[in-house]
mmCIF file of C-alpha atoms in Angstrom:
data_model
loop_
_atom_site.group_PDB
_atom_site.id
_atom_site.type_symbol
_atom_site.label_atom_id
_atom_site.label_comp_id
_atom_site.label_asym_id
_atom_site.label_seq_id
_atom_site.Cartn_x
_atom_site.Cartn_y
_atom_site.Cartn_z
ATOM 1 C CA MET A 20 -31.495 5.431 -5.291
ATOM 2 C CA PHE A 21 -28.561 3.397 -4.041
ATOM 3 C CA ASN A 22 -29.210 -0.323 -2.961
ATOM 4 C CA ILE A 23 -25.999 -1.486 -0.727
ATOM 5 C CA ALA A 24 -27.660 -5.212 -0.858
ATOM 6 C CA LYS A 25 -26.910 -5.028 -4.511
ATOM 7 C CA TYR A 26 -23.139 -5.217 -3.792
ATOM 8 C CA ILE A 27 -22.453 -6.376 -0.385
ATOM 9 C CA THR A 28 -23.931 -9.729 1.238
ATOM 10 C CA SER A 29 -22.990 -11.682 4.402
ATOM 11 C CA GLY A 30 -19.560 -13.917 3.738
ATOM 12 C CA LEU A 31 -18.536 -17.096 5.334
ATOM 13 C CA GLN A 32 -16.423 -17.088 8.866
ATOM 14 C CA ASN A 33 -18.410 -13.376 9.389
ATOM 15 C CA THR A 34 -16.564 -11.724 6.243
ATOM 16 C CA LEU A 35 -18.622 -9.363 3.802
ATOM 17 C CA LEU A 36 -18.920 -10.933 0.275
ATOM 18 C CA ILE A 37 -18.557 -8.649 -2.454
ATOM 19 C CA LYS A 38 -20.980 -9.389 -5.191
ATOM 20 C CA ASN A 39 -21.051 -9.000 -9.125
ATOM 21 C CA ASN A 40 -17.789 -8.756 -9.501
ATOM 22 C CA SER A 41 -17.669 -5.027 -7.349
ATOM 23 C CA GLY A 42 -14.864 -3.433 -6.152
ATOM 24 C CA PHE A 43 -13.404 -0.411 -4.334
ATOM 25 C CA SER A 44 -12.225 2.642 -6.113
ATOM 26 C CA TYR A 45 -10.367 5.544 -3.938
ATOM 27 C CA GLY A 46 -9.999 9.533 -5.194
ATOM 28 C CA GLY A 47 -9.146 12.168 -2.756
ATOM 29 C CA PRO A 48 -9.021 14.175 -0.845
ATOM 30 C CA TRP A 49 -5.063 14.009 -1.537
ATOM 31 C CA LYS A 50 -1.938 15.740 0.104
ATOM 32 C CA GLY A 51 0.922 17.852 -1.900
ATOM 33 C CA ILE A 52 4.163 15.838 -0.447
ATOM 34 C CA THR A 53 6.756 17.963 1.235
ATOM 35 C CA ASP A 54 9.533 17.137 3.589
ATOM 36 C CA ASN A 55 7.792 15.161 6.483
ATOM 37 C CA THR A 56 4.103 15.173 5.342
ATOM 38 C CA LEU A 57 1.959 13.676 7.965
ATOM 39 C CA VAL A 58 0.191 11.248 5.808
ATOM 40 C CA ASP A 59 -1.495 9.293 9.614
ATOM 41 C CA ARG A 60 -1.791 9.229 13.095
ATOM 42 C CA TRP A 61 -3.291 6.823 15.446
ATOM 43 C CA HIS A 62 -3.101 5.741 18.653
ATOM 44 C CA VAL A 63 -0.938 2.949 19.809
ATOM 45 C CA GLY A 64 -3.828 2.142 22.724
ATOM 46 C CA ASP A 65 -6.083 1.888 19.778
ATOM 47 C CA PHE A 66 -4.441 -0.166 17.112
ATOM 48 C CA VAL A 67 -1.425 -2.305 16.952
ATOM 49 C CA SER A 68 -0.551 -2.196 13.395
ATOM 50 C CA ALA A 69 -1.737 -1.157 10.271
ATOM 51 C CA GLU A 70 -1.795 -1.867 6.208
ATOM 52 C CA TYR A 71 -1.338 1.401 3.574
ATOM 53 C CA THR A 72 -1.561 1.194 0.052
ATOM 54 C CA ILE A 73 -0.664 4.513 -1.214
ATOM 55 C CA SER A 74 -0.876 6.356 -4.285
ATOM 56 C CA ALA A 75 1.271 8.829 -5.297
ATOM 57 C CA GLU A 76 1.332 11.214 -8.585
ATOM 58 C CA TYR A 77 3.718 13.697 -9.675
ATOM 59 C CA ASP A 78 2.575 13.956 -13.009
ATOM 60 C CA THR A 79 0.440 12.047 -16.026
ATOM 61 C CA ASP A 80 4.078 10.455 -16.526
ATOM 62 C CA ASN A 81 5.346 9.917 -13.143
ATOM 63 C CA ARG A 82 3.240 7.765 -10.876
ATOM 64 C CA GLU A 83 3.718 5.128 -7.650
ATOM 65 C CA ILE A 84 1.647 2.347 -5.960
ATOM 66 C CA LEU A 85 2.862 1.282 -2.656
ATOM 67 C CA LYS A 86 1.790 -1.024 -0.074
ATOM 68 C CA CYS A 87 3.527 -1.140 3.671
ATOM 69 C CA LEU A 88 2.827 -3.081 6.478
ATOM 70 C CA VAL A 89 3.194 -0.728 10.236
ATOM 71 C CA VAL A 90 3.715 -2.383 13.843
ATOM 72 C CA ALA A 91 3.895 -0.171 16.739
ATOM 73 C CA SER A 92 4.130 -0.451 20.652
ATOM 74 C CA ALA A 93 4.146 2.211 22.676
ATOM 75 C CA SER A 94 8.181 3.033 22.533
ATOM 76 C CA ARG A 95 8.827 1.308 18.846
ATOM 77 C CA ALA A 96 7.399 1.362 15.137
ATOM 78 C CA LYS A 97 8.378 -0.654 12.535
ATOM 79 C CA LEU A 98 7.711 0.255 8.601
ATOM 80 C CA ASN A 99 8.056 -2.452 5.873
ATOM 81 C CA VAL A 100 7.579 -1.538 2.466
ATOM 82 C CA TYR A 101 6.732 -4.763 0.368
ATOM 83 C CA SER A 102 5.501 -3.878 -2.338
ATOM 84 C CA ARG A 103 5.865 -1.153 -4.669
ATOM 85 C CA LEU A 104 5.787 -0.057 -8.474
ATOM 86 C CA SER A 105 6.295 3.250 -10.184
ATOM 87 C CA THR A 106 6.246 4.355 -13.963
ATOM 88 C CA ASN A 107 9.311 6.102 -14.059
ATOM 89 C CA THR A 108 10.672 6.695 -10.751
ATOM 90 C CA GLU A 109 10.065 6.412 -7.191
ATOM 91 C CA LEU A 110 8.524 9.645 -5.705
ATOM 92 C CA VAL A 111 7.736 9.184 -1.667
ATOM 93 C CA GLU A 112 9.523 7.428 1.426
ATOM 94 C CA ILE A 113 7.688 6.727 3.870
ATOM 95 C CA ARG A 114 8.634 6.088 7.592
ATOM 96 C CA ALA A 115 6.988 5.984 11.085
ATOM 97 C CA VAL A 116 7.599 7.490 13.991
ATOM 98 C CA VAL A 117 6.094 6.542 17.607
ATOM 99 C CA ASN A 118 5.956 8.230 21.268
ATOM 100 C CA ASP A 119 4.533 6.935 24.133
ATOM 101 C CA SER A 120 0.821 7.806 22.754
ATOM 102 C CA TYR A 121 0.330 7.870 19.224
ATOM 103 C CA ILE A 122 1.960 7.166 15.757
ATOM 104 C CA ASP A 123 2.663 9.160 12.955
ATOM 105 C CA ILE A 124 3.292 7.939 9.334
ATOM 106 C CA PHE A 125 5.069 10.782 6.805
ATOM 107 C CA ALA A 126 5.823 10.893 3.423
ATOM 108 C CA SER A 127 8.642 12.826 1.863
ATOM 109 C CA PRO A 128 9.491 13.301 -2.057
ATOM 110 C CA LYS A 129 12.387 10.956 -3.054
ATOM 111 C CA SER A 130 14.131 14.139 -4.098
ATOM 112 C CA THR A 131 13.775 18.266 -4.218
ATOM 113 C CA LYS A 132 12.214 17.734 -7.671
ATOM 114 C CA LEU A 133 9.507 15.495 -6.923
ATOM 115 C CA GLN A 134 7.976 18.128 -4.218
ATOM 116 C CA GLY A 135 4.411 18.684 -4.894
ATOM 117 C CA SER A 136 4.096 15.322 -5.636
ATOM 118 C CA LYS A 137 0.039 14.079 -4.517
ATOM 119 C CA LEU A 138 -0.805 11.392 -2.328
ATOM 120 C CA ILE A 139 -4.125 8.962 -1.243
ATOM 121 C CA PHE A 140 -4.083 6.157 1.010
ATOM 122 C CA THR A 141 -6.269 4.007 2.411
ATOM 123 C CA ALA A 142 -5.583 1.761 5.599
ATOM 124 C CA LYS A 143 -6.589 -1.486 7.142
ATOM 125 C CA TYR A 144 -6.560 -1.032 11.311
ATOM 126 C CA PHE A 145 -5.580 -3.778 13.519
ATOM 127 C CA THR A 146 -7.183 -3.456 17.187
ATOM 128 C CA SER A 147 -4.609 -4.845 20.104
ATOM 129 C CA GLN A 148 -6.157 -8.416 21.363
ATOM 130 C CA ASN A 149 -4.459 -7.090 25.287
#
């Protein structure tokens, strides 16, 4: 039986402490990337910002990981890719689109040759303080 207490306990300042040098691993489900593939959607009333880690693969020689921040109001969304690393070439373009209700995060291949690249992501969401 899996005992989560072996790996996680209370940390300082109301944090979770990951014990024994443990970590997280991620694996799908993946999305195939075509033009304007919806990666994620959230309501602007629920969250105001998010931090994404996106991992993309075209084949065994073409892989990429990127980190981006997104902040949104009902009328404006901003997305900043602040870290990116690729084995050969950049695979995906990421963008954010907002309407009065929700924000969409879209991915598109950097070129038509890269159609069908696979993508997985993780996100940290931040709630509104107002």
